[in-house]
Tab-separated table of C-alpha atoms in Angstrom:
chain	number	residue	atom	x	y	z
A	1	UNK	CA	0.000	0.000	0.000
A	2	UNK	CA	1.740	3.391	-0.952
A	3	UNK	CA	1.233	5.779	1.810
A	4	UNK	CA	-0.845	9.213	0.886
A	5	UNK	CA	0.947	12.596	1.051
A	6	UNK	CA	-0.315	14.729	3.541
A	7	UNK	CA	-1.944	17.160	0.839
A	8	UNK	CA	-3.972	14.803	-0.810
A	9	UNK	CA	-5.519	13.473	2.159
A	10	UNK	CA	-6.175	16.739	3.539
A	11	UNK	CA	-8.125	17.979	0.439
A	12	UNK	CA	-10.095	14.501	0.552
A	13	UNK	CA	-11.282	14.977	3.775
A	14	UNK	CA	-15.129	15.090	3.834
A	15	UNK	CA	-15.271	18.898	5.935
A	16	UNK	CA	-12.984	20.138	3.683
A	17	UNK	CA	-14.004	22.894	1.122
A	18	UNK	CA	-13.003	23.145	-2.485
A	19	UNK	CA	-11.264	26.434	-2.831
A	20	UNK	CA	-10.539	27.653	0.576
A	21	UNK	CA	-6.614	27.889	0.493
A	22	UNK	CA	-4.601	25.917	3.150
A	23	UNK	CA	-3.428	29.340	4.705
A	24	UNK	CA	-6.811	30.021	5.561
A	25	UNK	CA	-7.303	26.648	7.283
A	26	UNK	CA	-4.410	27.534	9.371
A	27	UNK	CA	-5.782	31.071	10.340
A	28	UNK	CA	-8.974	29.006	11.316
A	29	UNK	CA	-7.041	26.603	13.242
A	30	UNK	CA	-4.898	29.242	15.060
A	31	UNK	CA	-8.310	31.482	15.920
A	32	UNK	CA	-9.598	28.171	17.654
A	33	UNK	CA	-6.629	27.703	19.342
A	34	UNK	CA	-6.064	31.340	20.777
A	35	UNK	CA	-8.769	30.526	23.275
A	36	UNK	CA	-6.948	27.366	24.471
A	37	UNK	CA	-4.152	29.129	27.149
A	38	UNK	CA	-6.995	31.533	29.011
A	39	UNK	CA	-9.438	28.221	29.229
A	40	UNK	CA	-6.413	26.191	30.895
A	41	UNK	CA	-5.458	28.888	33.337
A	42	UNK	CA	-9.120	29.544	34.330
A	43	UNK	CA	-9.715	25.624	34.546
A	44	UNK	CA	-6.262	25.682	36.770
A	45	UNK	CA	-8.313	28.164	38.960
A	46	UNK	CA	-11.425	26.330	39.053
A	47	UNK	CA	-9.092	23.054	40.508
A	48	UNK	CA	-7.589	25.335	43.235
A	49	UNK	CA	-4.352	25.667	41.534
A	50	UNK	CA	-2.700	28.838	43.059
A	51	UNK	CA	-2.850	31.305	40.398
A	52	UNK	CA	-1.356	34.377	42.276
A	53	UNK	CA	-4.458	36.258	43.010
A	54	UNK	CA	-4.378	37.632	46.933
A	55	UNK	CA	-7.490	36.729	49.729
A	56	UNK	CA	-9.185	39.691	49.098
A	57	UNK	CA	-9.882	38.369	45.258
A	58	UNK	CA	-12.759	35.728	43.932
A	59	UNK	CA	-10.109	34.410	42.295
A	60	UNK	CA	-8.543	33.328	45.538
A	61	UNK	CA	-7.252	29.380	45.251
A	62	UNK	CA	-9.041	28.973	48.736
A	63	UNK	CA	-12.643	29.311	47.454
A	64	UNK	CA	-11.529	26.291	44.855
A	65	UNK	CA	-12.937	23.674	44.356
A	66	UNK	CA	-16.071	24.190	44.736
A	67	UNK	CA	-19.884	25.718	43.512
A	68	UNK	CA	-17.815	28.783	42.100
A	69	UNK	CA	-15.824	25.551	40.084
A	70	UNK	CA	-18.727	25.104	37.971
A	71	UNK	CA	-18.896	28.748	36.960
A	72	UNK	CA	-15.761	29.238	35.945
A	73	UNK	CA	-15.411	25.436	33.789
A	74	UNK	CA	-18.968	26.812	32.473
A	75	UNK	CA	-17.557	29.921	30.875
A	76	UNK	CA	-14.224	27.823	29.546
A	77	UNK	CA	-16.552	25.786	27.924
A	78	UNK	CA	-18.677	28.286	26.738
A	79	UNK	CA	-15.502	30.273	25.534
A	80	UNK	CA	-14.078	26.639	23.430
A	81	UNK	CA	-17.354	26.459	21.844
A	82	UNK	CA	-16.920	29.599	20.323
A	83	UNK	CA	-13.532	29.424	19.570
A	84	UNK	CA	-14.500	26.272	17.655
A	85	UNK	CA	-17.027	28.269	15.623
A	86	UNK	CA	-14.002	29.844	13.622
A	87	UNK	CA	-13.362	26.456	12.205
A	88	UNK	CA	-17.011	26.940	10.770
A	89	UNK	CA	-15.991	29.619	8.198
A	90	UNK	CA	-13.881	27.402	6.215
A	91	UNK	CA	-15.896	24.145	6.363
A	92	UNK	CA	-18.823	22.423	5.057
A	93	UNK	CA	-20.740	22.499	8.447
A	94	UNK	CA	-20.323	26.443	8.168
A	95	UNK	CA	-22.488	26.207	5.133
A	96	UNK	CA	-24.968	23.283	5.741
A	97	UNK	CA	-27.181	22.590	8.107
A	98	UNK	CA	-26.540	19.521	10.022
A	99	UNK	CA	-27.708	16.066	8.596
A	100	UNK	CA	-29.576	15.296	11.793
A	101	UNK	CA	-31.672	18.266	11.907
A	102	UNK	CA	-35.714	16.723	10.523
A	103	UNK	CA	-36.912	18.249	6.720
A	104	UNK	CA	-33.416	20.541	6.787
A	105	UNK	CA	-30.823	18.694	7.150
A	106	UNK	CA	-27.919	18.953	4.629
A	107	UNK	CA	-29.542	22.132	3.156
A	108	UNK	CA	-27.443	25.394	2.147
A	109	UNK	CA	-28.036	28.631	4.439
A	110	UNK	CA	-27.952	32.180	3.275
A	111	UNK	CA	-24.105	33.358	4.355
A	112	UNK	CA	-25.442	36.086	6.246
A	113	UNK	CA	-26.420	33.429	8.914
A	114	UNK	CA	-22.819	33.119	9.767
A	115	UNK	CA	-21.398	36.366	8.201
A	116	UNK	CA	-23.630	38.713	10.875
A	117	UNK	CA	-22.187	36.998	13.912
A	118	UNK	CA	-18.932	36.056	12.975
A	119	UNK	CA	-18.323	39.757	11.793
A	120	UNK	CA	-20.077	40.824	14.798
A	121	UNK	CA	-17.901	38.812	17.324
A	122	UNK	CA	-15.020	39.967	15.546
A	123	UNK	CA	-15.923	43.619	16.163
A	124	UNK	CA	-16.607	42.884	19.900
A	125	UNK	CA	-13.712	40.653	20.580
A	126	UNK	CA	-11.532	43.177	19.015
A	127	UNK	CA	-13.063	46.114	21.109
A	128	UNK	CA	-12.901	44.122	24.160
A	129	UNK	CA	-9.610	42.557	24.077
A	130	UNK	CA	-7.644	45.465	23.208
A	131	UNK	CA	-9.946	47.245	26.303
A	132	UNK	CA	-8.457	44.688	29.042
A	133	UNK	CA	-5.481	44.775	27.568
A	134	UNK	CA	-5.157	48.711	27.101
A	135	UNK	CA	-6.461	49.033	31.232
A	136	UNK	CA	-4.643	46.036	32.450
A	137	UNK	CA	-1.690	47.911	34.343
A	138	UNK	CA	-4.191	49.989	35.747
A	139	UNK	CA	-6.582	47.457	37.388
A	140	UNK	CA	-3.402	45.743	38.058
A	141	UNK	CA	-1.901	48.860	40.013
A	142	UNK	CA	-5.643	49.684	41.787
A	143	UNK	CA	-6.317	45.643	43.076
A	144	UNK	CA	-3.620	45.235	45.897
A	145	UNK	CA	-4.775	41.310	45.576
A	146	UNK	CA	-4.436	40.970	41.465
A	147	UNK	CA	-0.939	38.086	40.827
A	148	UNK	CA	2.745	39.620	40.643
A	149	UNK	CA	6.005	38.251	39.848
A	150	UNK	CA	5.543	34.946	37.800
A	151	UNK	CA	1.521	34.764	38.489
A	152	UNK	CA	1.352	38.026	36.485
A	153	UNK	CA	3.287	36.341	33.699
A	154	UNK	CA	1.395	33.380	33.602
A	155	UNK	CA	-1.844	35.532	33.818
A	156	UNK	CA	-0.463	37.517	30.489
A	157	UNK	CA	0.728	34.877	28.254
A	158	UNK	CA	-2.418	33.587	29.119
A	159	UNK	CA	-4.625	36.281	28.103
A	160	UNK	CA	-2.374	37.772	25.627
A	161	UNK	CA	-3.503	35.095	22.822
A	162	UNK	CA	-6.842	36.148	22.564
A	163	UNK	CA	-5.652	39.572	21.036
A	164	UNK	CA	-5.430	37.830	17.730
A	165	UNK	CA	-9.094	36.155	17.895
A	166	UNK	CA	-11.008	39.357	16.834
A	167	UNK	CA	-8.701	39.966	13.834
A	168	UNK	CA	-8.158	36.443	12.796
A	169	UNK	CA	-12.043	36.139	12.839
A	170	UNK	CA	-12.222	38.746	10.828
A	171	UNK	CA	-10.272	38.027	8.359
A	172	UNK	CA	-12.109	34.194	8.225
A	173	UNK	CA	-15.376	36.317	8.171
A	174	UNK	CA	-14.557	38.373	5.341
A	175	UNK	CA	-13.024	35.404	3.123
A	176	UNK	CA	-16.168	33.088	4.034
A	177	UNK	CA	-18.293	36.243	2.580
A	178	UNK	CA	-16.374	36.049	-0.340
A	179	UNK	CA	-15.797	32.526	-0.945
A	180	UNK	CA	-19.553	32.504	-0.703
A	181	UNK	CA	-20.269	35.092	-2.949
A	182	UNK	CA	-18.308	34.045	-5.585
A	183	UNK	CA	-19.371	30.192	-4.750
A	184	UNK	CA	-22.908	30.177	-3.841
């Protein structure tokens, strides 16, 4: 049996689409993954893991595990989730609806179904990101219980991925609009 390059069987892989270019899959890949670091160090919290944060803070490793656990694995999941979405934009189940669904699955939607939120979230995560980053040393300075030292830098490298979501998303949003377009 002669093995298969690695190109071939990535174009013959059923949620692949025909002409989006394997750069794009990579943005899509790396949007998904800028999510990853902040999940970890929030689950880390959520197992009362010393993250650096004082007594005075909610983030305190003393009130975890526990009920405030669930909150804080709720939003990491909630966070993934979206993250995943990116990976939408440049495959088929960003364009069909799923097989399962009664009378619609495996039909086409109009790309503005995934063109209004993704460019949307793009916007916000943009807005917001560059917000908590922009403010950071300040809250920092102000909360006498916020991590120092190697905490802080943990804390940044962290957070400091999710910078590139907004952007990357938008650039996925605006070639899925176009790919679309020119596609159907």
């Amino acid at each position: 049996m002669t093995p298969t390059p690695v190109s071939t069987a990535r174009a013959q892989a059923p949620d692949r689409l025909p002409g989006v270019p394997p750069w794009l899959n990579r943005i899509a890949a790396l949007a998904s993954l800028t999510v990853l670091p902040s999940c970890l160090w929030r689950l880390a919290i959520a197992a009362g893991v010393p993250m650096g944060w004082g007594p005075g803070s909610e983030l305190h490793h003393s009130y975890y595990p526990g009920r405030e656990s669930l909150v804080l694995v709720l939003v990491t999941v909630l966070q993934e989730c979206l993250g995943l979405l990116s990976l939408g934009l440049v495959r088929n189940w960003g364009e069909r609806l799923p097989g399962w669904i009664p009378r619609l699955g495996g039909r086409r939607f109009h790309p503005l179904v995934a063109v209004v939120p993704a460019a949307l979230g793009a916007l916000a995560l943009t807005g917001i990101t560059t917000l908590g980053a922009a403010v950071w040393s300040e809250v920092n300075a102000a909360n006498p219980d916020a991590p120092t030292g190697l905490a802080l830098w943990i804390f940044s490298l962290s957070y400091v991925p999710l910078l590139l979501w907004g952007p990357l998303l938008g650039v996925l949003t605006v070639a899925y609009w176009r790919r679309r377009r020119v596609h159907g």
